[in-house]
Tab-separated table of C-alpha atoms in Angstrom:
chain	number	residue	atom	x	y	z
A	1148	MET	CA	38.522	4.041	-43.328
A	1149	ASN	CA	37.509	8.048	-44.325
A	1150	PHE	CA	34.921	9.952	-43.080
A	1151	ALA	CA	32.503	9.276	-46.158
A	1152	SER	CA	31.874	5.574	-45.004
A	1153	HIS	CA	32.234	6.198	-41.590
A	1154	SER	CA	29.051	8.242	-41.458
A	1155	MET	CA	27.290	6.036	-43.494
A	1156	THR	CA	28.248	3.315	-41.353
A	1157	ARG	CA	26.964	5.033	-38.513
A	1158	THR	CA	23.881	5.833	-40.313
A	1159	ILE	CA	23.278	1.734	-41.010
A	1160	LEU	CA	23.964	0.995	-37.159
A	1161	THR	CA	21.859	3.927	-36.315
A	1162	GLY	CA	18.811	2.504	-38.918
A	1163	TRP	CA	19.111	-0.967	-37.530
A	1164	SER	CA	19.393	-0.056	-34.025
A	1165	ALA	CA	16.194	1.895	-34.114
A	1166	ALA	CA	14.457	-0.594	-36.172
A	1167	CYS	CA	15.656	-2.996	-33.131
A	1168	VAL	CA	14.395	-0.399	-30.336
A	1169	GLY	CA	10.928	-0.372	-32.336
A	1170	VAL	CA	10.866	-4.578	-32.159
A	1171	LEU	CA	11.897	-4.512	-28.959
A	1172	PHE	CA	9.390	-1.304	-27.707
A	1173	ALA	CA	6.137	-3.029	-29.405
A	1174	SER	CA	7.088	-6.476	-27.437
A	1175	LEU	CA	7.002	-4.777	-24.340
A	1176	ALA	CA	3.921	-2.999	-25.221
A	1177	ALA	CA	2.257	-6.221	-26.209
A	1178	GLN	CA	3.462	-7.552	-22.637
A	1179	GLY	CA	2.238	-4.263	-21.343
A	1180	ALA	CA	-1.266	-4.488	-22.891
A	1181	SER	CA	-1.979	-7.952	-22.113
A	1182	ALA	CA	-0.252	-8.093	-18.358
A	1183	ALA	CA	-2.462	-4.497	-17.696
A	1184	SER	CA	-5.848	-6.393	-19.326
A	1185	ALA	CA	-5.466	-9.535	-16.789
A	1186	SER	CA	-4.168	-7.322	-13.955
A	1187	SER	CA	-7.082	-5.436	-11.909
A	1188	ILE	CA	-7.509	-3.519	-8.602
A	1189	ALA	CA	-9.201	-2.907	-5.759
A	1190	PHE	CA	-9.591	0.269	-3.626
A	1191	ASN	CA	-11.211	1.493	-0.579
A	1192	ASN	CA	-10.757	5.814	-0.109
A	1193	MET	CA	-12.570	6.947	3.090
A	1194	PRO	CA	-11.195	10.870	2.726
A	1195	ASP	CA	-14.622	12.063	5.285
A	1196	SER	CA	-13.095	14.267	8.531
A	1197	ASN	CA	-16.203	13.148	10.342
A	1198	ARG	CA	-15.329	9.335	9.758
A	1199	SER	CA	-13.085	8.091	12.549
A	1200	PHE	CA	-12.236	4.266	13.734
A	1201	LYS	CA	-12.251	3.763	17.369
A	1202	ILE	CA	-9.138	1.162	18.237
A	1203	ASP	CA	-9.970	-1.302	21.062
A	1204	GLN	CA	-8.083	-1.091	23.723
A	1205	SER	CA	-7.164	-4.925	23.761
A	1206	GLU	CA	-8.688	-6.906	21.007
A	1207	ARG	CA	-7.836	-6.212	16.553
A	1208	THR	CA	-10.119	-3.839	15.137
A	1209	PRO	CA	-10.849	-3.858	11.384
A	1210	ILE	CA	-10.287	-0.637	9.937
A	1211	ALA	CA	-11.060	-1.116	5.716
A	1212	SER	CA	-11.611	-4.505	3.805
A	1213	VAL	CA	-11.494	-4.657	-0.313
A	1214	GLU	CA	-12.182	-7.926	-2.495
A	1215	ILE	CA	-10.085	-8.317	-5.473
A	1216	ASP	CA	-10.926	-10.916	-8.164
A	1217	VAL	CA	-8.026	-12.739	-9.576
A	1218	SER	CA	-8.296	-14.944	-12.754
A	1219	ALA	CA	-5.319	-16.487	-12.698
A	1220	PRO	CA	-2.377	-17.506	-10.010
A	1221	SER	CA	-1.670	-13.591	-8.902
A	1222	ASN	CA	0.634	-11.357	-6.479
A	1223	VAL	CA	-1.196	-9.013	-4.923
A	1224	LEU	CA	0.390	-5.678	-3.774
A	1225	VAL	CA	-2.003	-4.836	-0.726
A	1226	GLN	CA	-1.054	-1.047	0.478
A	1227	PHE	CA	-2.931	1.160	3.536
A	1228	SER	CA	-2.592	4.598	4.127
A	1229	ALA	CA	-4.033	6.060	7.187
A	1230	GLU	CA	-3.308	8.826	10.420
A	1231	ALA	CA	-3.374	7.646	13.892
A	1232	GLU	CA	-4.851	10.001	16.357
A	1233	ALA	CA	-4.401	9.854	20.406
A	1234	GLY	CA	-7.771	11.531	20.434
A	1235	GLU	CA	-8.751	14.752	22.721
A	1236	THR	CA	-6.372	14.300	25.262
A	1237	ASP	CA	-3.420	12.327	25.606
A	1238	ASP	CA	-4.788	10.825	28.728
A	1239	GLY	CA	-3.339	6.754	28.952
A	1240	CYS	CA	-0.291	7.746	26.223
A	1241	PRO	CA	2.286	7.535	25.250
A	1242	CYS	CA	0.749	4.409	23.104
A	1243	SER	CA	1.800	2.063	20.283
A	1244	ILE	CA	-0.225	1.006	17.673
A	1245	ARG	CA	0.544	-1.962	15.315
A	1246	ALA	CA	-0.843	-2.301	11.498
A	1247	PHE	CA	-1.462	-5.410	10.467
A	1248	LEU	CA	-3.013	-6.716	7.112
A	1249	GLN	CA	-4.967	-9.713	6.336
A	1250	ALA	CA	-5.165	-11.910	3.361
A	1251	ASP	CA	-8.921	-14.302	3.870
A	1252	ASP	CA	-8.583	-15.677	6.819
A	1253	GLU	CA	-5.131	-16.493	6.748
A	1254	LYS	CA	-3.747	-14.929	10.273
A	1255	PRO	CA	-3.309	-10.977	10.324
A	1256	LEU	CA	0.672	-10.043	9.571
A	1257	PRO	CA	2.427	-7.163	11.192
A	1258	VAL	CA	3.409	-4.676	9.169
A	1259	LYS	CA	4.178	-1.774	10.798
A	1260	ARG	CA	4.455	-0.154	14.623
A	1261	ILE	CA	3.926	3.623	15.330
A	1262	ASN	CA	4.007	5.486	18.337
A	1263	VAL	CA	1.406	8.135	19.250
A	1264	GLY	CA	0.444	10.449	22.123
A	1265	ALA	CA	3.789	11.564	23.579
A	1266	PRO	CA	3.205	14.143	25.893
A	1267	ALA	CA	5.955	16.445	24.381
A	1268	VAL	CA	3.647	16.844	21.391
A	1269	THR	CA	0.863	18.934	23.540
A	1270	GLU	CA	2.850	20.394	26.161
A	1271	VAL	CA	6.010	21.422	24.391
A	1272	SER	CA	5.313	21.860	20.824
A	1273	LYS	CA	1.373	22.918	21.663
A	1274	TYR	CA	-0.537	21.077	19.207
A	1275	GLU	CA	-3.672	19.941	20.171
A	1276	HIS	CA	-3.584	16.520	19.434
A	1277	ASP	CA	-0.795	13.678	18.506
A	1278	ARG	CA	-1.171	12.506	14.851
A	1279	GLN	CA	0.743	10.348	13.120
A	1280	GLU	CA	1.352	8.538	9.394
A	1281	ILE	CA	0.691	5.267	9.515
A	1282	THR	CA	1.425	3.335	5.996
A	1283	GLY	CA	2.675	-0.208	4.482
A	1284	SER	CA	2.132	-2.613	2.625
A	1285	LEU	CA	2.861	-6.591	1.614
A	1286	VAL	CA	2.768	-8.762	-1.735
A	1287	PHE	CA	0.595	-11.559	-1.125
A	1288	PRO	CA	0.922	-14.514	-3.374
A	1289	VAL	CA	-2.759	-16.012	-4.247
A	1290	PRO	CA	-4.629	-18.638	-6.389
A	1291	ALA	CA	-6.706	-17.729	-8.971
A	1292	GLY	CA	-10.208	-16.875	-7.791
A	1293	LYS	CA	-12.344	-13.985	-5.127
A	1294	HIS	CA	-10.031	-12.756	-1.991
A	1295	LYS	CA	-10.327	-10.645	0.760
A	1296	PHE	CA	-7.489	-8.221	2.085
A	1297	THR	CA	-8.052	-6.182	5.545
A	1298	PHE	CA	-6.405	-3.671	7.139
A	1299	ILE	CA	-6.264	-3.948	10.962
A	1300	ALA	CA	-4.728	-1.866	14.058
A	1301	GLN	CA	-4.109	-2.935	17.176
A	1302	GLN	CA	-3.029	-0.882	20.416
A	1303	VAL	CA	0.036	-2.371	21.713
A	1304	THR	CA	0.964	0.134	24.251
A	1305	GLY	CA	-0.682	2.266	26.580
A	1306	LYS	CA	-3.809	2.897	28.665
A	1307	SER	CA	-5.791	5.648	26.537
A	1308	LYS	CA	-9.466	4.802	25.339
A	1309	GLN	CA	-9.277	7.487	22.411
A	1310	LEU	CA	-6.774	5.854	20.159
A	1311	LYS	CA	-8.518	6.024	16.614
A	1312	ILE	CA	-7.442	5.844	12.504
A	1313	ASP	CA	-8.568	8.831	10.463
A	1314	TYR	CA	-8.526	8.901	6.705
A	1315	PRO	CA	-7.910	4.617	5.883
A	1316	ASN	CA	-6.946	4.326	2.388
A	1317	LEU	CA	-6.645	0.157	1.277
A	1318	GLN	CA	-5.766	-1.116	-1.876
A	1319	ALA	CA	-5.118	-4.140	-3.785
A	1320	ILE	CA	-3.167	-4.320	-7.090
A	1321	ALA	CA	-2.867	-8.022	-8.787
A	1322	PHE	CA	-0.056	-8.833	-11.016
A	1323	PRO	CA	-0.816	-12.103	-12.802
A	1324	GLN	CA	2.139	-14.717	-11.971
A	1325	ASN	CA	3.805	-15.941	-15.083
A	1326	PRO	CA	3.083	-19.308	-16.341
């Protein structure tokens, strides 16, 4: 094969490849558009620095909820983020907090456990309060219809009466299941 014919073959394959890639992108874009139109999102963001959620010492404390209405069976990604704080003092700590996610009236599922109120934070590091990030996510398969998802916190260890959650964010994003 001489250089000229090789160059032409390469150009033809490039053109054919480009056409295939174009068809592939068009197909994916159409699927993405239909999936996006069928997807839905619900969110609850509370950036208010003057609003905290005191965690009950023995019971589970609902922090935030969202409702989402899905038109078909879906996988719903539920994710949360917040800041857990030991309070004005670390009395009764160290403590641990467990975070749960609950779908509708089902049993809450544990997602994460963190420690907060370590004496070294205030005594050694000289921070005013011990604050720890608490984040997590789960996927819930759900049938078509309206569903409620709740982020719940519970004190698991320690005797503090000052544990609280600040800046909670909760999102639920529905992804329709393939038929």
